[in-house]
Amino acid sequence: MVRKERKWLTHIILIIVSIVVLFPIVWVVSTSLRRDNAAFSTKLFSSRMTLQNYIDLIAPEKNGPRLVSDMDALILMAPPHDKITVERAKELFQRDVERFKRYIQETEQLKKEIDNAIAYLNDYFEKNSQTIIKSYIADIDNIIKELQFEKPKKYLEVAAYELYSQGEDLSTIPEVDPYAGQRDWEDMIGKRKMRLEELSSEKMALKNAIEPLEKTYQTYQSQYLSLAKTIRSFSVPQLKEYSLVLKSAVDLLEAAKVSNVLAESLPEENTILESFKTTFEQIKGIQLNVQKFDDLKDIYEALSEFQDGYNQVMDKWAQATNKDKAPFADFLNTIDVFTTRIASTINETVSLMNRLNNVTGEMLQLQTEITKYKNSYAKIEEEISKTSAELTKAYELLHDSLLYLKAKLAITQLERIKALVANVKLPAQLQMLNIQSKRIFGITTDVASMITDQKKQSKIRKIASKLDWPGTAKDMFTNYNIFLQNYEPFISDLKIYLADIEIQGPKFMPVSKTGVKVRPVAMERLIDTVLSVYRNNVVPNMNVMSRKSSQLSDKLNIKELSASLKKLDGAAFRIDQIWQRKPDHYMLRWIMNSVIVSLSVAIIITAVTALAAYPFSRMRFKGRKYGIMALLLIQMFPAIMYMIAIYTFLSFAGKYIPGFGLNKLSGLIFAYLGGIAYNMYLIKGYYDTIPDSLEEAALIDGATRWQTFVKIVLPLASPILAVIVILTFMGTFNEFVLARIILQDVKQYTYAIGLYTFSTGPFETQWGLFTAAAMIGMVPMVILFLLMQKYIVGGLVKGAVKG
């Protein structure tokens, strides 16, 4: 007997892969059917499901706002009714009015359903108040049951004193004496807490001391950067030039030693010397703080070079001989002119250098102070970290005792709440129950956050969350009352304005037909009521009421109430669909545009490549071997690279060829006819698998080459041709970039561009509509794939056998 081996690991991997692959599809489907547009809700499936998104895309209803717009266009004889006769306009107008009346009647009927649902809910609460409260108390008992913990053996008194120090009343737990643990608490908690407070105060004081110093430092730093920039752009180049002059002066002194030419006259040496020393001595002693500021080295180097040149001049001058020679006279003249011309520049340089030196000195002093404070700050932070770690460890030791005591206190509070709500009468005291629900949530959340058992913590939170239904019910009733206040004037105004428009509207049509466009006052008010009053006054509270009713149904989970609450939710949703202004779109037209373009491209490319691949497979000619490879190489470059050329060509051709060019489907089809080489290579490989003998036999029997191609090769190559059709269709159907550039008119959009519009503008947050559009767009590709799928595997495999 052969034992069948079970490959568990393979099965597990396949299951995981299937879930990962299918999850996005499930998400898209579920989101497209949901009414709340909550694309990122924690609940994948919602009880509020509808096909409305698909209806809006495939067969959009002519609801209230669209009817109002159409009636207005008929009265003004404006597009799309500007070409019809007045009699035809009156017929259409009367039809719109009748439909508008039906919408008002339907809205009133839906309003009655909402009223009945609210009345039933009130009646149910009143009749079953005791049962509901018993269920509420039973849930509290379940929380109390989950809060029963084993009494810890250690640190109970310490934990009790910790809670006592926080202001908790422990008189309800007589088994512990908080004062008994005071001394241990001081050692474990108190001293560390006090030290942390002291350290925090010191830390704050240091922070307050550092902040003004850092601000002052930043001020000096700004001055420093400004001065350094000025010196680099002004003084440094000047100093380098002056250094060259001083070097030349030294050269003149050296020349005087060997010169034999006597000077005819000599300038006053002492006067020139004094002037030179007076001008340059002030710059001699400047020393920049380059040791601390590395970015000043270029300035320091320029200054040092100048100072060295000055010192050399002074040394050589003091040692100079042959002062009666011409080079010495030239030296004196040079120094005299040099000193006279640059005296003001040197003064400015000295001023800038001194200011920079003062600023850098202040910065160094501030750096020293800031560093000292920051070192102290770091030590305090280190001690805070150490003390906090010790305190955390102490609280870890107290955790079980704290949890036990907090649970005891919570149980006491929950018992009191039980006593408070035991005699509550619904729905009159719903607000009181709501307040107690919030208290329960706060109590349980505080204790649950300390529970390390995730399963128990999750269970307590779930029960507490279930107990918040009174708040949901209260919100629903509150928003229902506000909805009532706004609904009555809304529906009353609709009736009044419609009655007036029904009489007055047709009278304005002949006038509008002559070109005098006058809108009745009642029409203006009807438009404002439908488009503005409804959106601002009616829909906000109605939608909150609707959503809360759905949440209440899920939380209470009472069969008798669920049906009524769902009717309320559905009625409110239908009212919103009647009077909600919905953006216009052309979904079906976009899909049809894509189908036309994709089928055209697929058929043309398949026909061309089928013909072009045949010579490469059957005939022998020059360039056959590398021709198809060259085409493949060219096609490796993305289409976007030559988009400018295509755009320019279509723009030019559109001026002379009707129905062709930019913003035309024919132009887009032309732009897509570039995927020839790859498909040709596939078909050529498939042709190579068809025996030549079949064609040779046909040729011997008298068939032409064309006949063998059409009657023998093409029928046998139908699998690969089907594959090319499918792949080309799918690639073209989903293409976005070229279509987005070429097509500008919204009515000419393809599906890919149209789908993009559902993620922007008025559709931006309507995830349900977006996902529904994505699902509808899949239909043409799925149909084509199902019709031709039997060819895909055979076509691709056979086409890859030989090439």
PDB file of C-alpha atoms in Angstrom, residues 213-381:
ATOM      1  CA  LEU A 213      23.158  82.404  26.665  1.00  0.00           C
ATOM      2  CA  GLU A 214      22.431  80.485  23.472  1.00  0.00           C
ATOM      3  CA  LYS A 215      20.317  83.343  22.145  1.00  0.00           C
ATOM      4  CA  THR A 216      23.147  85.782  22.880  1.00  0.00           C
ATOM      5  CA  TYR A 217      25.610  83.398  21.243  1.00  0.00           C
ATOM      6  CA  GLN A 218      23.405  83.231  18.156  1.00  0.00           C
ATOM      7  CA  THR A 219      23.370  87.034  18.026  1.00  0.00           C
ATOM      8  CA  TYR A 220      27.173  87.153  18.179  1.00  0.00           C
ATOM      9  CA  GLN A 221      27.370  84.315  15.666  1.00  0.00           C
ATOM     10  CA  SER A 222      25.278  86.322  13.232  1.00  0.00           C
ATOM     11  CA  GLN A 223      27.613  89.313  13.693  1.00  0.00           C
ATOM     12  CA  TYR A 224      30.608  86.999  13.349  1.00  0.00           C
ATOM     13  CA  LEU A 225      29.388  85.568  10.031  1.00  0.00           C
ATOM     14  CA  SER A 226      28.594  89.029   8.699  1.00  0.00           C
ATOM     15  CA  LEU A 227      32.013  90.433   9.676  1.00  0.00           C
ATOM     16  CA  ALA A 228      33.874  87.402   8.336  1.00  0.00           C
ATOM     17  CA  LYS A 229      32.032  87.717   5.037  1.00  0.00           C
ATOM     18  CA  THR A 230      32.842  91.437   4.802  1.00  0.00           C
ATOM     19  CA  ILE A 231      36.510  90.888   5.623  1.00  0.00           C
ATOM     20  CA  ARG A 232      36.807  88.083   3.072  1.00  0.00           C
ATOM     21  CA  SER A 233      35.266  90.179   0.333  1.00  0.00           C
ATOM     22  CA  PHE A 234      36.961  93.476   1.230  1.00  0.00           C
ATOM     23  CA  SER A 235      40.026  93.242   3.496  1.00  0.00           C
ATOM     24  CA  VAL A 236      41.607  89.923   2.516  1.00  0.00           C
ATOM     25  CA  PRO A 237      42.089  90.801  -1.183  1.00  0.00           C
ATOM     26  CA  GLN A 238      43.444  94.228  -0.129  1.00  0.00           C
ATOM     27  CA  LEU A 239      45.885  92.707   2.371  1.00  0.00           C
ATOM     28  CA  LYS A 240      47.206  90.312  -0.254  1.00  0.00           C
ATOM     29  CA  GLU A 241      47.793  93.208  -2.664  1.00  0.00           C
ATOM     30  CA  TYR A 242      49.477  95.236   0.087  1.00  0.00           C
ATOM     31  CA  SER A 243      51.745  92.273   0.873  1.00  0.00           C
ATOM     32  CA  LEU A 244      52.929  92.303  -2.736  1.00  0.00           C
ATOM     33  CA  VAL A 245      53.714  96.062  -2.474  1.00  0.00           C
ATOM     34  CA  LEU A 246      55.699  95.490   0.733  1.00  0.00           C
ATOM     35  CA  LYS A 247      57.632  92.672  -0.933  1.00  0.00           C
ATOM     36  CA  SER A 248      58.504  95.027  -3.801  1.00  0.00           C
ATOM     37  CA  ALA A 249      59.654  97.629  -1.245  1.00  0.00           C
ATOM     38  CA  VAL A 250      61.990  95.046   0.309  1.00  0.00           C
ATOM     39  CA  ASP A 251      63.385  94.296  -3.147  1.00  0.00           C
ATOM     40  CA  LEU A 252      64.138  98.016  -3.639  1.00  0.00           C
ATOM     41  CA  LEU A 253      66.083  98.106  -0.347  1.00  0.00           C
ATOM     42  CA  GLU A 254      68.115  95.096  -1.479  1.00  0.00           C
ATOM     43  CA  ALA A 255      68.781  96.798  -4.822  1.00  0.00           C
ATOM     44  CA  ALA A 256      70.102  99.914  -3.042  1.00  0.00           C
ATOM     45  CA  LYS A 257      72.937  97.840  -1.551  1.00  0.00           C
ATOM     46  CA  VAL A 258      74.417  97.048  -4.949  1.00  0.00           C
ATOM     47  CA  SER A 259      73.377 100.105  -6.914  1.00  0.00           C
ATOM     48  CA  ASN A 260      75.954 102.613  -8.176  1.00  0.00           C
ATOM     49  CA  VAL A 261      73.411 105.225  -9.230  1.00  0.00           C
ATOM     50  CA  LEU A 262      73.207 108.189  -6.921  1.00  0.00           C
ATOM     51  CA  ALA A 263      69.902 109.842  -6.153  1.00  0.00           C
ATOM     52  CA  GLU A 264      69.513 113.414  -7.338  1.00  0.00           C
ATOM     53  CA  SER A 265      67.364 114.215  -4.297  1.00  0.00           C
ATOM     54  CA  LEU A 266      65.992 112.264  -1.365  1.00  0.00           C
ATOM     55  CA  PRO A 267      62.518 112.606   0.214  1.00  0.00           C
ATOM     56  CA  GLU A 268      62.287 113.355   3.949  1.00  0.00           C
ATOM     57  CA  GLU A 269      62.974 109.891   5.360  1.00  0.00           C
ATOM     58  CA  ASN A 270      61.944 110.550   8.980  1.00  0.00           C
ATOM     59  CA  THR A 271      58.575 112.008   7.964  1.00  0.00           C
ATOM     60  CA  ILE A 272      57.838 109.046   5.671  1.00  0.00           C
ATOM     61  CA  LEU A 273      58.959 106.591   8.365  1.00  0.00           C
ATOM     62  CA  GLU A 274      56.740 108.141  11.030  1.00  0.00           C
ATOM     63  CA  SER A 275      53.757 108.209   8.669  1.00  0.00           C
ATOM     64  CA  PHE A 276      54.381 104.569   7.677  1.00  0.00           C
ATOM     65  CA  LYS A 277      54.697 103.430  11.288  1.00  0.00           C
ATOM     66  CA  THR A 278      51.622 105.417  12.359  1.00  0.00           C
ATOM     67  CA  THR A 279      49.532 103.856   9.588  1.00  0.00           C
ATOM     68  CA  PHE A 280      50.671 100.249   9.967  1.00  0.00           C
ATOM     69  CA  GLU A 281      51.643  99.813  13.629  1.00  0.00           C
ATOM     70  CA  GLN A 282      47.946  99.589  14.550  1.00  0.00           C
ATOM     71  CA  ILE A 283      47.510  96.444  12.449  1.00  0.00           C
ATOM     72  CA  LYS A 284      50.692  94.811  13.683  1.00  0.00           C
ATOM     73  CA  GLY A 285      49.314  93.625  17.021  1.00  0.00           C
ATOM     74  CA  ILE A 286      46.016  92.134  15.818  1.00  0.00           C
ATOM     75  CA  GLN A 287      45.771  88.413  16.726  1.00  0.00           C
ATOM     76  CA  LEU A 288      42.603  86.525  15.675  1.00  0.00           C
ATOM     77  CA  ASN A 289      41.213  83.604  17.650  1.00  0.00           C
ATOM     78  CA  VAL A 290      41.961  81.047  14.939  1.00  0.00           C
ATOM     79  CA  GLN A 291      42.626  78.323  17.460  1.00  0.00           C
ATOM     80  CA  LYS A 292      38.892  78.113  18.231  1.00  0.00           C
ATOM     81  CA  PHE A 293      37.527  79.195  14.852  1.00  0.00           C
ATOM     82  CA  ASP A 294      39.019  77.151  12.026  1.00  0.00           C
ATOM     83  CA  ASP A 295      37.008  78.976   9.374  1.00  0.00           C
ATOM     84  CA  LEU A 296      39.042  82.159  10.079  1.00  0.00           C
ATOM     85  CA  LYS A 297      42.328  80.637   8.919  1.00  0.00           C
ATOM     86  CA  ASP A 298      42.209  82.267   5.483  1.00  0.00           C
ATOM     87  CA  ILE A 299      41.764  85.681   7.126  1.00  0.00           C
ATOM     88  CA  TYR A 300      44.524  84.953   9.603  1.00  0.00           C
ATOM     89  CA  GLU A 301      46.887  83.826   6.815  1.00  0.00           C
ATOM     90  CA  ALA A 302      46.289  87.026   4.833  1.00  0.00           C
ATOM     91  CA  LEU A 303      46.841  89.137   7.987  1.00  0.00           C
ATOM     92  CA  SER A 304      49.973  87.185   8.950  1.00  0.00           C
ATOM     93  CA  GLU A 305      51.405  87.541   5.459  1.00  0.00           C
ATOM     94  CA  PHE A 306      50.871  91.297   5.608  1.00  0.00           C
ATOM     95  CA  GLN A 307      52.375  91.535   9.098  1.00  0.00           C
ATOM     96  CA  ASP A 308      55.441  89.531   7.975  1.00  0.00           C
ATOM     97  CA  GLY A 309      55.870  91.862   5.007  1.00  0.00           C
ATOM     98  CA  TYR A 310      55.634  94.904   7.316  1.00  0.00           C
ATOM     99  CA  ASN A 311      58.199  93.460   9.722  1.00  0.00           C
ATOM    100  CA  GLN A 312      60.585  92.720   6.860  1.00  0.00           C
ATOM    101  CA  VAL A 313      60.282  96.275   5.571  1.00  0.00           C
ATOM    102  CA  MET A 314      60.984  97.705   9.024  1.00  0.00           C
ATOM    103  CA  ASP A 315      63.963  95.386   9.623  1.00  0.00           C
ATOM    104  CA  LYS A 316      65.519  96.058   6.219  1.00  0.00           C
ATOM    105  CA  TRP A 317      64.864  99.767   6.561  1.00  0.00           C
ATOM    106  CA  ALA A 318      66.660  99.900   9.896  1.00  0.00           C
ATOM    107  CA  GLN A 319      69.671  98.055   8.407  1.00  0.00           C
ATOM    108  CA  ALA A 320      69.675  99.998   5.150  1.00  0.00           C
ATOM    109  CA  THR A 321      72.995 101.424   3.825  1.00  0.00           C
ATOM    110  CA  ASN A 322      73.728 103.420   0.698  1.00  0.00           C
ATOM    111  CA  LYS A 323      70.809 105.714   1.439  1.00  0.00           C
ATOM    112  CA  ASP A 324      72.119 108.124  -1.133  1.00  0.00           C
ATOM    113  CA  LYS A 325      71.471 105.705  -3.957  1.00  0.00           C
ATOM    114  CA  ALA A 326      68.606 105.937  -6.428  1.00  0.00           C
ATOM    115  CA  PRO A 327      66.856 102.602  -5.389  1.00  0.00           C
ATOM    116  CA  PHE A 328      66.560 103.906  -1.823  1.00  0.00           C
ATOM    117  CA  ALA A 329      64.961 107.106  -3.130  1.00  0.00           C
ATOM    118  CA  ASP A 330      62.551 104.912  -5.143  1.00  0.00           C
ATOM    119  CA  PHE A 331      61.822 102.921  -1.952  1.00  0.00           C
ATOM    120  CA  LEU A 332      60.961 106.082  -0.011  1.00  0.00           C
ATOM    121  CA  ASN A 333      58.727 107.363  -2.800  1.00  0.00           C
ATOM    122  CA  THR A 334      56.946 104.005  -2.996  1.00  0.00           C
ATOM    123  CA  ILE A 335      56.356 103.877   0.764  1.00  0.00           C
ATOM    124  CA  ASP A 336      55.191 107.505   0.787  1.00  0.00           C
ATOM    125  CA  VAL A 337      52.630 107.006  -1.998  1.00  0.00           C
ATOM    126  CA  PHE A 338      51.557 103.620  -0.606  1.00  0.00           C
ATOM    127  CA  THR A 339      51.004 105.028   2.893  1.00  0.00           C
ATOM    128  CA  THR A 340      49.078 108.046   1.651  1.00  0.00           C
ATOM    129  CA  ARG A 341      46.721 106.077  -0.596  1.00  0.00           C
ATOM    130  CA  ILE A 342      45.806 103.216   1.721  1.00  0.00           C
ATOM    131  CA  ALA A 343      45.683 104.967   5.095  1.00  0.00           C
ATOM    132  CA  SER A 344      41.844 105.042   5.177  1.00  0.00           C
ATOM    133  CA  THR A 345      41.617 101.460   3.913  1.00  0.00           C
ATOM    134  CA  ILE A 346      43.999 100.249   6.619  1.00  0.00           C
ATOM    135  CA  ASN A 347      41.952 102.067   9.274  1.00  0.00           C
ATOM    136  CA  GLU A 348      38.781 100.342   8.013  1.00  0.00           C
ATOM    137  CA  THR A 349      40.555  96.966   7.962  1.00  0.00           C
ATOM    138  CA  VAL A 350      41.832  97.463  11.499  1.00  0.00           C
ATOM    139  CA  SER A 351      38.324  98.434  12.638  1.00  0.00           C
ATOM    140  CA  LEU A 352      36.810  95.293  11.041  1.00  0.00           C
ATOM    141  CA  MET A 353      39.536  93.078  12.461  1.00  0.00           C
ATOM    142  CA  ASN A 354      39.125  94.491  15.961  1.00  0.00           C
ATOM    143  CA  ARG A 355      35.361  94.100  15.841  1.00  0.00           C
ATOM    144  CA  LEU A 356      35.784  90.508  14.653  1.00  0.00           C
ATOM    145  CA  ASN A 357      38.279  89.864  17.416  1.00  0.00           C
ATOM    146  CA  ASN A 358      35.906  91.285  20.040  1.00  0.00           C
ATOM    147  CA  VAL A 359      33.002  89.187  18.716  1.00  0.00           C
ATOM    148  CA  THR A 360      35.070  85.997  18.645  1.00  0.00           C
ATOM    149  CA  GLY A 361      36.282  86.747  22.175  1.00  0.00           C
ATOM    150  CA  GLU A 362      32.682  87.096  23.387  1.00  0.00           C
ATOM    151  CA  MET A 363      31.738  83.899  21.569  1.00  0.00           C
ATOM    152  CA  LEU A 364      34.603  81.995  23.204  1.00  0.00           C
ATOM    153  CA  GLN A 365      33.544  83.229  26.624  1.00  0.00           C
ATOM    154  CA  LEU A 366      29.914  82.266  25.948  1.00  0.00           C
ATOM    155  CA  GLN A 367      31.008  78.870  24.653  1.00  0.00           C
ATOM    156  CA  THR A 368      32.859  78.255  27.905  1.00  0.00           C
ATOM    157  CA  GLU A 369      29.811  79.189  29.985  1.00  0.00           C
ATOM    158  CA  ILE A 370      27.388  77.208  27.806  1.00  0.00           C
ATOM    159  CA  THR A 371      29.670  74.160  27.902  1.00  0.00           C
ATOM    160  CA  LYS A 372      29.847  74.359  31.697  1.00  0.00           C
ATOM    161  CA  TYR A 373      26.058  74.528  31.993  1.00  0.00           C
ATOM    162  CA  LYS A 374      25.537  71.782  29.433  1.00  0.00           C
ATOM    163  CA  ASN A 375      27.941  69.483  31.260  1.00  0.00           C
ATOM    164  CA  SER A 376      25.917  70.026  34.421  1.00  0.00           C
ATOM    165  CA  TYR A 377      22.727  69.524  32.410  1.00  0.00           C
ATOM    166  CA  ALA A 378      24.053  66.230  31.025  1.00  0.00           C
ATOM    167  CA  LYS A 379      24.963  65.018  34.516  1.00  0.00           C
ATOM    168  CA  ILE A 380      21.479  65.872  35.784  1.00  0.00           C
ATOM    169  CA  GLU A 381      19.869  64.081  32.830  1.00  0.00           C
TER     170      GLU A 381
END
